[in-house]
């Protein structure tokens, strides 16, 4: 699989989550992305639908995008979301508005604490995949058993570029590539201006595999 040079997962929008803290920081990060040949950036702010609703999230996301577009960004920044998987997520209205820009896919983040991931989460994922393609964000955070269950449901994987440089995690990534489970690569950039240098190196490495 040839991965397009798209940053599929970023927190580059200003003042919306724990990512870029200002418009100026966003613009700096976008310039770095362009410097390293990134073709598009998908802005995927954290979306916690147990704390907000789809309409409010989308309004805030659009406002943040317009703030940087007004500064004349040099490469496309398209809107997505990193949605926290919560039980019953499939029953919430408007989830389709949170799809990623390249199709009917949603980028899902599981709870960081694996002890919280009960069977109810997987039942919700099974319901979601009846309507959407599921892309699992940063699978390297989770045990092989959790990743296996998501793959069996039909999810594909989004790799964070920084994980490529961790030897133990790189072995898992190579295995997933061999099994054709890897769908996209993301910087998961928040504020670190070195993120796109590492993204570029990781991208080249993954292409070689």
XYZ file of C-alpha atoms in Angstrom:
209
model
C 0.000 0.000 0.000
C 1.388 3.428 -0.985
C 0.471 6.011 1.613
C -0.270 9.490 0.274
C 1.736 12.198 2.002
C -1.236 13.340 4.029
C -1.041 14.038 7.729
C -4.124 12.096 8.722
C -4.090 13.049 12.415
C -3.140 16.458 13.792
C -4.062 18.921 16.501
C -3.067 21.889 14.417
C -6.172 24.054 14.796
C -5.678 26.905 17.254
C -7.272 27.190 20.686
C -9.671 24.253 20.384
C -8.026 21.428 22.341
C -4.580 20.672 23.768
C -2.935 21.347 20.402
C -1.745 24.629 18.904
C -2.298 27.358 21.472
C -2.549 30.238 18.984
C -3.075 31.098 15.329
C 0.605 31.971 15.086
C 1.594 28.520 16.347
C -0.742 26.870 13.856
C 0.753 28.821 10.971
C 4.283 27.893 12.064
C 3.383 24.203 12.151
C 1.712 24.383 8.736
C 4.828 26.022 7.278
C 6.908 23.183 8.710
C 4.562 20.664 7.102
C 4.957 22.353 3.733
C 8.732 22.422 4.162
C 8.745 18.650 4.465
C 6.464 18.037 1.507
C 3.184 17.287 3.263
C 0.391 17.532 0.674
C -2.584 17.958 3.007
C -3.263 18.135 6.726
C -6.357 16.669 8.297
C -7.187 18.675 11.408
C -8.555 16.222 13.972
C -9.271 17.992 17.263
C -10.326 15.829 20.191
C -14.062 15.209 20.174
C -15.503 14.110 23.522
C -19.202 13.589 22.947
C -19.882 12.823 26.597
C -18.924 16.464 27.260
C -20.257 18.305 24.203
C -22.530 17.745 21.205
C -21.794 17.462 17.506
C -23.223 20.882 16.621
C -21.151 22.766 19.202
C -18.003 20.865 18.275
C -18.444 21.542 14.560
C -19.048 25.255 15.150
C -15.897 25.568 17.250
C -13.891 23.567 14.720
C -15.055 25.740 11.825
C -14.208 28.927 13.717
C -10.683 27.645 14.370
C -10.210 26.727 10.706
C -11.371 30.144 9.520
C -8.899 31.798 11.871
C -5.959 30.202 10.046
C -7.497 30.413 6.573
C -7.699 34.164 7.037
C -3.913 34.144 7.431
C -3.380 32.555 4.017
C -2.265 28.988 4.700
C -0.167 27.441 1.924
C -1.382 23.817 1.937
C -4.915 22.469 2.380
C -6.124 21.902 5.931
C -9.268 19.775 5.976
C -11.602 19.047 8.850
C -11.908 15.747 10.658
C -12.103 14.715 14.299
C -10.453 12.343 16.739
C -13.539 10.897 18.371
C -13.315 9.231 21.746
C -15.111 5.885 21.612
C -17.771 5.797 24.307
C -20.544 3.236 24.820
C -23.605 4.162 22.786
C -21.702 6.488 20.447
C -23.536 4.968 17.477
C -26.844 6.272 18.854
C -25.790 9.941 18.871
C -27.139 12.160 16.114
C -24.847 13.878 13.630
C -21.854 11.525 13.761
C -21.690 11.675 9.959
C -20.617 15.328 10.278
C -17.407 14.112 11.919
C -16.256 11.890 9.064
C -12.723 12.272 7.766
C -12.257 14.290 4.557
C -11.322 11.337 2.348
C -14.484 9.287 2.691
C -17.037 7.777 5.006
C -14.476 7.028 7.724
C -14.296 8.084 11.356
C -11.094 8.327 13.372
C -11.663 6.658 16.741
C -9.580 6.969 19.882
C -10.096 4.374 22.604
C -9.740 5.205 26.311
C -6.069 5.380 27.247
C -6.646 3.201 30.298
C -7.269 -0.279 28.895
C -9.038 -1.400 32.056
C -11.912 0.886 31.036
C -12.355 -0.805 27.650
C -15.135 -3.282 28.353
C -17.081 -5.410 25.898
C -19.602 -2.579 25.599
C -17.006 -0.538 23.700
C -16.530 -3.262 21.120
C -20.291 -3.665 20.744
C -20.501 0.068 20.011
C -17.679 -0.232 17.456
C -19.533 -3.116 15.783
C -22.599 -0.910 15.446
C -20.573 2.019 14.105
C -18.898 -0.046 11.405
C -22.296 -0.805 9.927
C -22.374 2.882 8.907
C -18.754 4.030 8.772
C -15.266 2.831 8.123
C -13.366 2.858 11.423
C -9.788 4.075 11.550
C -8.201 3.298 14.918
C -5.995 6.154 16.133
C -2.512 5.410 17.522
C -2.920 1.634 17.980
C 0.572 1.426 19.470
C -0.878 2.713 22.732
C -2.812 -0.503 23.179
C -2.086 -4.167 23.754
C -2.107 -6.655 20.894
C -5.372 -8.113 22.192
C -7.186 -4.767 22.005
C -5.855 -4.099 18.502
C -6.803 -7.615 17.397
C -10.376 -7.129 18.568
C -10.656 -3.851 16.663
C -9.224 -5.462 13.511
C -11.677 -8.346 13.806
C -14.511 -5.812 13.908
C -13.185 -4.427 10.626
C -11.177 -1.387 11.707
C -7.952 -0.306 10.023
C -5.020 1.389 11.713
C -3.592 4.906 11.737
C 0.062 5.001 12.733
C 1.635 7.916 14.597
C 4.935 8.875 13.028
C 6.734 9.142 16.378
C 6.005 5.457 17.094
C 8.097 4.453 14.084
C 11.215 5.542 15.991
C 10.531 3.304 18.996
C 12.161 -0.060 18.262
C 9.565 -2.198 20.019
C 6.687 -0.357 18.377
C 8.362 -0.354 14.964
C 8.265 -4.163 14.976
C 4.519 -4.082 15.557
C 4.057 -1.532 12.791
C 6.014 -3.643 10.292
C 3.837 -6.623 11.221
C 0.671 -4.586 10.674
C 1.974 -3.378 7.314
C 2.664 -6.967 6.264
C -0.912 -7.832 7.215
C -2.203 -4.819 5.213
C -3.841 -3.274 8.290
C -2.219 0.170 8.045
C -4.454 2.770 6.433
C -2.779 6.093 7.195
C 0.021 7.885 8.992
C -0.396 10.938 11.191
C 1.912 13.307 13.006
C -0.443 13.709 15.987
C 1.231 17.114 16.125
C 0.245 19.316 19.028
C 2.892 22.012 19.513
C 6.264 20.454 18.694
C 7.760 22.118 15.615
C 10.003 19.068 15.106
C 6.987 16.866 14.471
C 7.022 17.283 10.694
C 10.699 16.465 10.374
C 9.939 13.169 12.142
C 6.762 12.705 10.107
C 8.771 12.963 6.904
C 11.350 10.424 8.083
C 8.643 8.020 9.249
C 6.772 8.383 5.959
C 9.876 7.498 3.965
C 10.572 4.537 6.239
C 7.045 3.162 5.890
C 7.179 3.490 2.107
C 10.348 1.387 2.124
C 8.395 -1.367 3.856
